[in-house]
Amino acid sequence: MSPLIPVTAVAAALLVLAPAHAETTCYDFGNQAPGTTWAVDPAVAVPISIGQIRVRPLISSRPSPSNQSVWIRLVRRNRLPVGAAAAVGVALVVGAGLAVWQAAQARAEQRRAEAVKDFVTGLFTDADPFATRSGTPTVEALLETARMRLAEADERDPALRVELLDMLGRSLIGIGQFDRAESVLAKAVDEGRQLLGPQHRLTLRARVSMTSVQRFRGQQEAMKAELAEIVPVLRAAGAPARADLYAAITNQAHAAIDGGRYAEAKAAAQEALALAGQLFGPRHQDTASAALMLANVEQYGGDPANALQAAQHARDLLLQVHGSERLHARVLDGRFVYGRALGNVGAYTQAVAELSAVLQGVRTLLGAQAPMAGFVAADIARYQFEIGDAAGSLEHAVLALRIVSGVAQEQSTTVGMARVHVGRAQLALYRAAEARASLGTARDTMQALRGAEHPLVVDLAVQTALADAYTGRVGEAWQAIQALLPAVRAGPEASFRWRGLHIAGIVRRLAGAFDDAELLQREALAAVPDLPVHAPRRAAARAEQARLALELGRAGEALEILRGLAPLEAASPARAERWLTEGRALLALGRRDEALPLLTRADAFWQQHDPGSTWARDAATWKARAAAS
């Protein structure tokens, strides 16, 4: 601001505000010839724009009263001009102060930016294997060096320290180092709260980053409560906080998914996508990631076909942004969601193939124990289970449980669901005692998180009862299932209703109540529509119906049902049970030569899989009968 402006304004104001009693007042302007005066009539005086001037009154037509009375009368008779002049003065002072404050802020931001640049430059210097403190120039070593440099950093600029701690914490999250990330971000949040205030933008940013750690740790309640406090503050902050608001809302969507609040998750994902479009544009990696989040949410309670389309769109958008020439974590994430979407429309074989490729990419890019590897392995286990590959399902479920147990707390949805996949695969392999332990632990975890009446908890209780029946406690198992059947029939999801009724029918068959079992299998079959996604469930119910038809003396019907089913490709107890049922049906129909090969296959499987089991003895018995007939 020019120092002449206030002087010019004052000169103009003096001309306008000449005392009302003065008929003519003369002023001496310092840039005139010596002795020259100008007479100004107040009625016609106008503001003038001049250079640097000196103004002093010289002559009045009559003696001036006291200064106080002059100014009182001046103000009374010239309220409007006086007010205008005062407003001009105040505006000039405020404007000057604001300019000074903005300049100071800009200088502070510049200093912080330069400090951040120096910090990062120093890290790259430390990445030199001849300079790095760890001796290994890896990403992990680089971040560890950053942590040590921060510990030694000057504490006189708390804003800079909080910003750098947050940057380091987010980087550690990105490579799956959650223990270190939690420690670093806890320091950022604590220093931010104490030195900057709990609602300072850098403190809020660190708190948002900490909710990402809580997400991977499985700390859903803590994450939900923190976001409920942070998000309204970020909304109120407006444009400067929109990037942090985007990150917070994205985490809200994740928290809602983990908590089973799918409508809430969809609303948050839609808001995150709209915000990303405003902030970054339609072809930015964060916009593509937001589209992927929405596609992910669509898979929960939405239309699976729409979810597949959305997932494919998000994957393709990520490929456009990052390319396909080399592995990229975001592209792998897009392919992960796309693979899940394939499975959710019943394209299980394609889903397993896509997710297996993703798992290999994750191991190569992020490491064999990366958290993402655990999440992908869990979904491979789900879809291998659907196509009857129980052994492959168990292998991937165990891998998933081992990885996520290393990053998430034991009492979390993440670990609980990993145990569910392990228990289901063990049950499909007829490893009943192990299955009961896994399913019982998973049920306790999910009950603590979601309550005893939640459909998933009911479903796990039914599966645990089947494990009891497989160990010989058939009566006890049926009592437990009878108490659960009303909740099963009222369940919101077709797959849960089917599984409860199907298991109830198996338990009744094991008890010898074949008529009751047949009715329950019919009800189970009716619970799921004839769609590709339910094809494995319908096939399992039909195979059980064939077994019951055989037990009730309808061998021809049993054979017809079995030969109408798609074959199971993987070796499993379910496939061996089909061979046994078909062989017995053929033997009952007098077709011994056709029956013997099937019964031999069933016996060979059980002799290798579990030679001392009831099922192995049963297969051996029927093979011997066929051979002796």
XYZ file of C-alpha atoms in Angstrom:
629
model
C 0.000 0.000 0.000
C 1.361 3.473 -0.949
C 2.141 5.717 2.089
C 0.684 8.668 0.167
C -2.873 7.353 0.083
C -3.747 8.144 3.699
C -2.304 11.639 3.318
C -4.389 12.298 0.214
C -7.492 11.021 1.953
C -6.856 13.268 4.966
C -6.391 16.286 2.726
C -9.639 15.616 0.946
C -11.437 15.117 4.213
C -10.165 18.449 5.560
C -11.467 20.199 2.473
C -14.866 18.636 2.858
C -15.059 19.017 6.608
C -14.071 22.653 6.968
C -15.680 24.143 10.081
C -19.231 25.253 9.301
C -18.811 28.697 10.953
C -15.916 29.679 8.689
C -17.032 31.724 5.779
C -13.685 31.395 4.102
C -10.696 29.461 5.316
C -7.283 29.737 3.768
C -4.827 26.818 3.586
C -1.173 26.823 2.737
C -0.124 23.913 0.527
C 3.557 23.332 0.839
C 4.203 22.933 -2.860
C 3.118 26.533 -3.754
C 5.300 29.538 -4.091
C 6.234 31.144 -0.768
C 3.473 33.320 0.653
C 0.800 31.971 -1.712
C -2.542 30.969 -0.153
C -5.698 29.396 -1.551
C -9.115 30.491 -0.371
C -11.628 27.646 -0.289
C -15.348 28.024 0.074
C -16.569 25.006 2.097
C -19.777 24.846 0.115
C -17.967 24.092 -3.130
C -14.851 22.392 -1.882
C -14.081 19.111 -3.647
C -11.573 16.381 -2.894
C -8.300 16.691 -4.794
C -5.632 14.133 -5.607
C -2.189 15.514 -5.026
C 1.218 14.286 -4.089
C 2.840 14.621 -0.725
C 1.297 17.773 0.839
C 1.375 19.769 4.022
C -1.833 21.426 5.078
C -2.232 24.017 7.795
C -4.918 26.681 8.340
C -3.636 30.262 7.958
C -6.417 32.845 8.129
C -10.005 32.762 9.339
C -12.475 35.562 8.758
C -13.166 35.659 12.477
C -11.532 34.396 15.657
C -11.887 30.678 16.223
C -13.645 29.414 19.269
C -12.054 26.644 21.326
C -10.913 23.533 19.482
C -13.394 21.353 21.365
C -16.437 23.442 20.453
C -15.287 23.684 16.853
C -15.073 19.926 16.457
C -18.345 19.282 18.285
C -20.179 21.648 15.956
C -18.360 20.254 12.983
C -19.496 16.711 13.774
C -23.072 17.764 14.542
C -23.485 19.747 11.336
C -21.640 17.288 9.093
C -22.600 13.862 10.364
C -22.654 12.215 6.947
C -19.266 13.495 5.749
C -17.702 12.805 9.137
C -19.052 9.239 9.085
C -17.791 8.706 5.575
C -14.362 9.982 6.474
C -14.263 7.792 9.573
C -15.323 4.746 7.535
C -12.591 5.447 5.035
C -10.054 5.690 7.832
C -11.217 2.484 9.530
C -11.240 0.634 6.206
C -7.732 1.786 5.476
C -6.490 0.679 8.894
C -8.275 -2.701 8.709
C -7.093 -3.254 5.157
C -3.553 -2.499 6.103
C -3.764 -4.877 9.080
C -5.289 -7.620 6.961
C -2.584 -7.229 4.356
C 0.089 -7.507 7.034
C -1.587 -10.622 8.518
C -1.936 -12.275 5.097
C 1.678 -11.551 4.333
C 2.710 -13.119 7.625
C 0.570 -16.195 6.911
C 2.042 -16.515 3.431
C 5.558 -16.286 4.833
C 4.736 -18.959 7.435
C 3.286 -21.268 4.752
C 6.353 -20.667 2.596
C 8.653 -21.501 5.494
C 6.686 -24.683 6.213
C 6.735 -25.722 2.542
C 10.489 -25.165 2.399
C 10.923 -27.157 5.604
C 8.883 -30.043 4.193
C 10.965 -29.932 0.999
C 14.195 -29.968 2.998
C 12.913 -32.883 5.076
C 12.010 -34.959 2.000
C 15.283 -34.016 0.253
C 17.142 -35.226 3.315
C 15.318 -38.526 3.181
C 16.343 -39.113 -0.412
C 19.913 -38.349 0.592
C 19.580 -40.940 3.341
C 18.264 -43.442 0.761
C 21.798 -43.617 -0.610
C 23.070 -47.033 0.578
C 26.318 -45.342 1.579
C 24.412 -42.789 3.698
C 21.278 -44.530 5.014
C 21.334 -45.249 8.720
C 19.772 -48.698 8.297
C 22.190 -49.812 5.574
C 19.302 -51.057 3.365
C 17.748 -48.490 1.012
C 14.233 -49.997 1.100
C 10.928 -48.188 1.523
C 10.695 -49.479 5.079
C 14.229 -48.278 5.841
C 13.494 -44.896 4.316
C 10.420 -44.431 6.485
C 12.286 -45.606 9.556
C 14.932 -42.981 8.800
C 12.150 -40.406 8.486
C 10.855 -41.407 11.913
C 14.301 -40.963 13.451
C 14.851 -37.608 11.734
C 11.513 -36.405 13.072
C 12.469 -37.450 16.581
C 15.484 -35.189 16.288
C 13.625 -32.312 14.592
C 13.246 -28.840 16.053
C 10.113 -28.690 18.199
C 9.730 -24.916 17.910
C 7.385 -25.266 14.907
C 4.594 -27.591 16.084
C 2.565 -27.149 12.872
C 5.476 -28.416 10.810
C 6.037 -31.394 13.121
C 2.370 -32.399 13.075
C 2.239 -32.120 9.283
C 5.372 -34.239 8.836
C 4.236 -36.823 11.379
C 0.934 -37.145 9.540
C 2.714 -37.570 6.193
C 4.920 -40.280 7.686
C 1.968 -42.043 9.323
C 0.005 -42.174 6.076
C 3.023 -43.558 4.243
C 3.375 -46.308 6.853
C -0.298 -47.176 6.418
C 0.273 -47.472 2.676
C 2.881 -50.204 3.138
C 0.944 -52.003 5.870
C 3.154 -50.982 8.815
C 0.240 -50.398 11.157
C 2.110 -50.654 14.453
C 4.515 -47.914 13.407
C 1.757 -45.891 11.769
C -0.319 -45.973 14.942
C 2.644 -44.826 17.051
C 3.526 -41.969 14.688
C -0.046 -40.775 14.233
C -0.747 -40.945 17.957
C 2.159 -38.531 18.433
C 0.805 -36.289 15.658
C -2.659 -36.205 17.220
C -1.317 -35.596 20.754
C 1.015 -32.779 19.684
C -1.692 -31.282 17.508
C -4.226 -31.274 20.340
C -1.814 -29.782 22.871
C 0.056 -27.278 20.733
C -2.335 -26.378 17.891
C -5.748 -27.178 19.339
C -8.134 -30.101 18.707
C -9.844 -28.375 15.776
C -6.756 -27.059 14.000
C -6.731 -28.274 10.396
C -3.495 -30.236 10.843
C -4.769 -31.875 14.023
C -7.967 -32.857 12.249
C -5.975 -34.252 9.327
C -3.925 -36.422 11.671
C -7.112 -37.625 13.377
C -8.558 -38.611 9.990
C -5.375 -40.541 9.220
C -5.650 -42.322 12.555
C -9.133 -43.571 11.622
C -7.500 -45.401 8.699
C -5.352 -47.288 11.207
C -8.461 -48.032 13.267
C -10.154 -49.383 10.143
C -7.401 -51.909 9.453
C -7.144 -52.745 13.135
C -10.826 -53.617 13.178
C -11.574 -50.943 15.795
C -14.955 -50.095 14.296
C -16.553 -48.434 17.306
C -13.587 -46.144 17.980
C -13.406 -45.269 14.288
C -17.139 -44.551 14.080
C -17.083 -42.306 17.164
C -14.029 -40.348 15.985
C -15.468 -39.734 12.517
C -18.790 -38.646 14.005
C -16.887 -35.904 15.826
C -14.517 -34.925 12.997
C -16.804 -34.812 9.960
C -19.125 -31.989 11.153
C -16.087 -29.826 11.955
C -14.600 -30.441 8.504
C -17.932 -29.641 6.858
C -18.116 -26.345 8.743
C -14.562 -25.462 7.694
C -15.619 -25.232 4.046
C -13.324 -25.252 1.024
C -9.936 -25.363 2.830
C -10.851 -28.686 4.463
C -12.518 -30.427 1.515
C -9.616 -32.810 0.823
C -9.610 -33.931 4.468
C -13.407 -34.191 4.385
C -13.113 -36.487 1.360
C -10.730 -38.788 3.255
C -12.980 -38.781 6.333
C -16.148 -39.585 4.379
C -14.349 -42.406 2.558
C -13.454 -43.910 5.925
C -17.045 -43.451 7.067
C -18.142 -45.594 4.129
C -15.636 -48.303 5.118
C -16.805 -48.189 8.733
C -20.447 -48.507 7.671
C -19.652 -51.531 5.479
C -17.829 -53.265 8.325
C -20.762 -52.532 10.614
C -23.337 -53.867 8.156
C -24.940 -50.418 7.689
C -25.096 -50.605 3.906
C -27.528 -47.734 3.215
C -25.285 -45.441 5.278
C -22.226 -46.768 3.438
C -23.778 -46.050 0.045
C -24.708 -42.489 0.998
C -21.163 -41.825 2.224
C -19.620 -43.351 -0.907
C -21.837 -41.243 -3.171
C -20.857 -38.079 -1.302
C -17.169 -39.021 -1.490
C -17.423 -39.551 -5.257
C -19.150 -36.185 -5.785
C -16.559 -34.429 -3.617
C -13.678 -36.127 -5.439
C -15.093 -34.971 -8.769
C -15.175 -31.366 -7.515
C -11.688 -31.527 -6.005
C -9.739 -33.567 -8.509
C -11.736 -33.849 -11.738
C -13.173 -36.946 -13.437
C -9.871 -38.534 -14.502
C -7.947 -38.302 -11.230
C -6.771 -41.330 -9.250
C -8.748 -40.284 -6.162
C -11.927 -39.883 -8.223
C -11.357 -43.353 -9.657
C -10.813 -44.699 -6.143
C -14.051 -43.059 -4.991
C -15.870 -44.717 -7.909
C -14.336 -48.007 -6.789
C -15.592 -47.436 -3.252
C -19.141 -46.926 -4.546
C -18.843 -50.082 -6.659
C -17.705 -51.939 -3.551
C -20.695 -50.686 -1.553
C -23.066 -51.707 -4.369
C -22.075 -55.315 -3.713
C -23.716 -55.194 -0.294
C -27.472 -55.309 -0.536
C -27.606 -53.813 -4.040
C -28.219 -55.322 -7.448
C -25.237 -57.635 -8.244
C -25.443 -56.896 -11.987
C -25.252 -53.143 -11.351
C -22.426 -53.727 -8.907
C -20.482 -55.674 -11.547
C -20.973 -52.885 -14.076
C -19.851 -50.257 -11.557
C -16.806 -52.323 -10.596
C -15.802 -52.772 -14.224
C -16.164 -49.019 -14.825
C -14.019 -48.190 -11.782
C -11.371 -50.742 -12.754
C -11.195 -49.373 -16.305
C -10.949 -45.815 -14.989
C -8.029 -46.804 -12.770
C -6.344 -48.464 -15.740
C -6.758 -45.239 -17.726
C -5.177 -43.228 -14.922
C -2.306 -45.578 -14.075
C -1.877 -47.727 -17.169
C -1.418 -51.487 -17.374
C 2.285 -51.629 -18.244
C 3.363 -52.163 -14.643
C 1.826 -53.222 -11.357
C 0.083 -50.460 -9.437
C -1.599 -50.861 -6.053
C -4.702 -48.901 -7.042
C -5.175 -50.952 -10.205
C -4.839 -54.125 -8.142
C -7.475 -52.734 -5.798
C -9.760 -52.127 -8.778
C -9.239 -55.661 -10.043
C -9.891 -56.950 -6.522
C -13.310 -55.300 -6.362
C -14.044 -56.443 -9.923
C -13.169 -60.039 -8.984
C -15.511 -59.889 -6.004
C -18.255 -58.521 -8.232
C -17.781 -61.481 -10.592
C -18.245 -63.841 -7.671
C -21.350 -62.017 -6.504
C -23.120 -62.651 -9.825
C -22.230 -66.345 -9.672
C -19.224 -66.323 -12.029
C -17.251 -68.177 -9.383
C -14.626 -69.789 -11.618
C -13.840 -66.454 -13.291
C -13.744 -64.765 -9.887
C -11.208 -67.274 -8.532
C -9.017 -66.806 -11.611
C -9.137 -62.981 -11.411
C -8.522 -62.859 -7.669
C -5.686 -65.372 -7.881
C -3.948 -63.066 -10.374
C -4.563 -60.116 -8.032
C -3.107 -62.045 -5.091
C 0.033 -62.782 -7.073
C 0.339 -59.095 -8.003
C -0.122 -58.004 -4.397
C 2.562 -60.399 -3.205
C 4.962 -59.117 -5.849
C 4.275 -55.422 -5.278
C 3.438 -55.187 -1.570
C 4.807 -58.383 -0.061
C 3.434 -61.794 0.870
C 2.186 -60.600 4.266
C 0.614 -57.337 3.078
C -2.869 -56.786 4.576
C -4.366 -56.620 1.082
C -3.066 -60.155 0.454
C -5.156 -61.317 3.401
C -8.304 -59.606 2.122
C -7.901 -61.068 -1.378
C -7.168 -64.551 -0.018
C -10.375 -64.416 2.045
C -12.483 -63.809 -1.059
C -10.687 -66.542 -3.000
C -11.622 -68.860 -0.123
C -15.273 -67.790 -0.403
C -15.545 -68.548 -4.099
C -13.521 -71.772 -3.990
C -16.002 -72.942 -1.372
C -18.875 -72.208 -3.757
C -17.390 -74.314 -6.578
C -16.764 -77.217 -4.204
C -13.004 -76.826 -3.782
C -13.048 -77.180 -0.003
C -9.319 -77.926 0.311
C -8.336 -74.862 -1.721
C -10.831 -72.799 0.249
C -9.304 -73.879 3.550
C -5.778 -73.108 2.332
C -6.670 -69.539 1.394
C -8.873 -69.025 4.465
C -6.008 -70.014 6.769
C -3.677 -67.663 4.871
C -6.174 -64.818 5.231
C -6.639 -65.443 8.952
C -2.888 -65.508 9.569
C -2.349 -62.190 7.769
C -5.281 -60.219 9.180
C -4.634 -61.472 12.711
C -1.302 -59.686 12.478
C -2.893 -56.287 11.810
C -6.406 -56.338 13.301
C -7.462 -56.862 16.883
C -8.859 -60.268 17.794
C -12.363 -59.008 18.582
C -13.030 -57.436 15.184
C -15.181 -58.083 12.132
C -12.024 -58.549 10.059
C -10.669 -61.417 12.153
C -14.129 -62.786 12.911
C -15.044 -63.158 9.232
C -11.666 -64.753 8.466
C -12.478 -67.406 11.078
C -15.895 -67.929 9.477
C -14.223 -68.871 6.166
C -11.846 -71.244 7.940
C -14.687 -72.927 9.860
C -16.915 -73.341 6.807
C -14.101 -74.972 4.821
C -13.268 -77.291 7.731
C -16.932 -78.272 7.971
C -17.076 -78.987 4.224
C -14.049 -81.248 4.682
C -15.858 -83.012 7.558
C -13.168 -81.923 10.010
C -15.890 -81.468 12.583
C -13.928 -80.860 15.785
C -11.739 -78.203 14.150
C -14.771 -76.642 12.478
C -16.632 -76.415 15.756
C -13.732 -74.591 17.406
C -13.367 -72.109 14.522
C -17.090 -71.471 14.086
C -17.691 -71.208 17.831
C -14.960 -68.576 18.209
C -16.255 -66.668 15.187
C -19.788 -66.773 16.563
C -18.670 -65.391 19.921
C -16.782 -62.569 18.201
C -19.642 -61.582 15.909
C -22.178 -61.836 18.729
C -20.110 -59.423 20.812
C -19.957 -57.030 17.862
C -23.472 -57.335 16.414
C -25.696 -59.008 19.006
C -27.182 -62.481 19.398
C -30.088 -61.811 17.030
C -27.986 -60.779 14.042
C -28.566 -63.126 11.042
C -24.853 -63.901 10.746
C -24.705 -64.943 14.407
C -27.743 -67.198 13.936
C -26.144 -68.674 10.813
C -22.936 -69.449 12.699
C -24.891 -71.089 15.514
C -26.586 -73.392 12.977
C -23.252 -74.350 11.397
C -21.799 -75.051 14.846
C -24.726 -77.393 15.501
C -23.929 -79.306 12.291
C -20.349 -79.752 13.520
C -21.806 -81.217 16.724
C -23.947 -83.607 14.668
C -20.899 -84.740 12.687
C -19.181 -85.643 15.967
C -22.112 -87.839 16.973
C -24.143 -85.395 19.095
C -27.120 -85.498 16.725
C -29.861 -85.059 19.342
C -28.119 -82.085 20.929
C -27.590 -80.551 17.511
C -31.242 -80.899 16.564
C -32.398 -79.264 19.788
C -30.168 -76.276 19.088
C -31.381 -75.985 15.484
C -35.056 -76.288 16.432
C -34.687 -73.245 18.670
C -33.062 -71.314 15.811
C -35.444 -72.250 12.973
C -37.889 -69.313 13.511
C -34.993 -66.843 13.187
C -33.669 -68.771 10.180
C -36.985 -68.588 8.343
C -37.311 -64.881 9.111
C -33.778 -64.102 7.950
C -33.315 -61.199 5.518
C -30.964 -62.997 3.103
C -31.799 -65.982 0.926
C -28.397 -67.618 1.450
C -28.815 -67.565 5.240
C -32.328 -69.009 5.036
C -31.136 -71.727 2.663
C -28.165 -72.731 4.796
C -30.197 -72.977 7.994
C -32.900 -75.131 6.397
C -30.383 -77.256 4.476
C -28.368 -77.973 7.625
C -31.560 -78.733 9.560
C -32.443 -81.327 6.882
C -28.979 -82.942 7.115
C -29.253 -83.234 10.896
C -32.702 -84.839 10.602
C -31.311 -87.342 8.048
C -28.471 -88.220 10.432
C -31.167 -88.858 13.057
C -32.985 -91.173 10.647
C -36.026 -88.854 10.245
C -35.991 -89.030 6.424
C -39.482 -87.644 5.838
C -38.806 -84.569 7.976
C -35.453 -84.155 6.284
C -37.035 -84.255 2.833
C -39.515 -81.536 3.746
C -36.725 -79.327 5.051
C -34.667 -79.772 1.860
C -37.676 -78.798 -0.260
C -38.053 -75.669 1.871
C -34.340 -74.935 1.509
C -34.533 -75.268 -2.271
C -37.499 -72.890 -2.380
C -35.583 -70.310 -0.330
C -33.135 -69.531 -3.146
C -34.140 -68.405 -6.652
C -32.872 -70.231 -9.720
C -30.036 -67.794 -10.469
C -26.339 -68.433 -11.243
C -25.257 -66.973 -7.895
C -27.334 -69.625 -6.081
C -26.470 -72.547 -8.368
C -24.092 -74.216 -5.831
C -26.717 -73.981 -3.083
C -29.469 -75.427 -5.238
C -27.137 -78.231 -6.349
C -26.290 -79.090 -2.716
C -29.976 -79.231 -1.785
C -30.753 -81.415 -4.831
C -27.876 -83.805 -3.972
C -29.296 -84.130 -0.462
C -32.756 -84.784 -1.942
C -31.233 -87.600 -4.002
C -29.735 -89.107 -0.849
C -33.124 -88.957 0.885
C -34.960 -90.429 -2.123
C -32.543 -93.361 -1.987
C -33.113 -93.830 1.758
C -36.878 -93.788 1.145
C -36.626 -96.496 -1.544
C -36.788 -94.294 -4.651
C -33.471 -95.268 -6.272
C -34.538 -94.308 -9.782
C -35.458 -90.793 -8.658
C -32.159 -90.474 -6.826
C -30.233 -91.445 -9.957
C -32.185 -89.013 -12.105
C -31.512 -86.120 -9.725
C -27.771 -86.797 -9.520
C -27.306 -87.108 -13.266
C -28.997 -83.761 -13.754
C -26.376 -81.963 -11.636
C -23.220 -80.299 -12.942
C -20.165 -82.329 -11.897
C -17.921 -81.177 -9.099
C -14.367 -80.710 -10.364
C -12.363 -80.642 -7.134
C -11.802 -83.653 -4.911
C -13.970 -83.191 -1.815
C -16.268 -85.048 0.566
C -19.239 -83.618 -1.347
C -18.060 -85.242 -4.580
C -17.328 -88.534 -2.784
C -20.831 -88.447 -1.262
C -22.318 -88.059 -4.748
C -20.329 -91.055 -5.989
C -21.491 -93.094 -3.017
C -25.161 -92.159 -3.461
C -25.106 -92.808 -7.217
C -23.296 -96.121 -6.752
C -25.796 -97.259 -4.136
C -28.710 -96.223 -6.391
C -27.263 -98.206 -9.314
C -26.675 -101.196 -7.048
C -30.297 -100.985 -5.837
C -31.411 -100.991 -9.486
C -29.340 -104.106 -10.178
C -26.677 -102.311 -12.194
C -23.694 -103.620 -10.261
C -21.088 -103.128 -12.999
C -21.895 -99.412 -13.186
C -22.074 -99.109 -9.417
C -18.715 -100.658 -8.522
C -16.422 -98.034 -10.144
C -18.282 -95.220 -8.403
C -18.171 -96.955 -5.038
C -14.474 -97.688 -5.545
C -13.781 -93.987 -6.173
C -15.707 -93.028 -3.049
C -13.773 -95.554 -0.966
C -10.427 -94.398 -2.366
C -11.183 -90.797 -1.489
C -12.114 -91.564 2.084
C -9.160 -93.883 2.615
C -6.894 -91.005 1.691
C -8.871 -88.167 3.261
C -9.947 -89.637 6.629
C -9.570 -93.420 6.757
C -10.757 -93.823 10.335
C -13.997 -91.847 9.927
C -17.588 -93.048 9.823
C -17.787 -91.944 6.190
C -14.737 -94.018 5.263
C -16.248 -97.106 6.890
C -19.551 -96.518 5.110
C -17.869 -96.232 1.693
C -15.785 -99.356 2.317
C -18.896 -101.304 3.335
C -20.828 -100.430 0.160
C -17.831 -101.133 -2.048
C -17.521 -104.580 -0.472
C -21.223 -105.277 -1.000
C -20.975 -104.343 -4.668
C -17.857 -106.466 -5.123
C -19.544 -109.434 -3.427
C -22.837 -109.170 -5.349
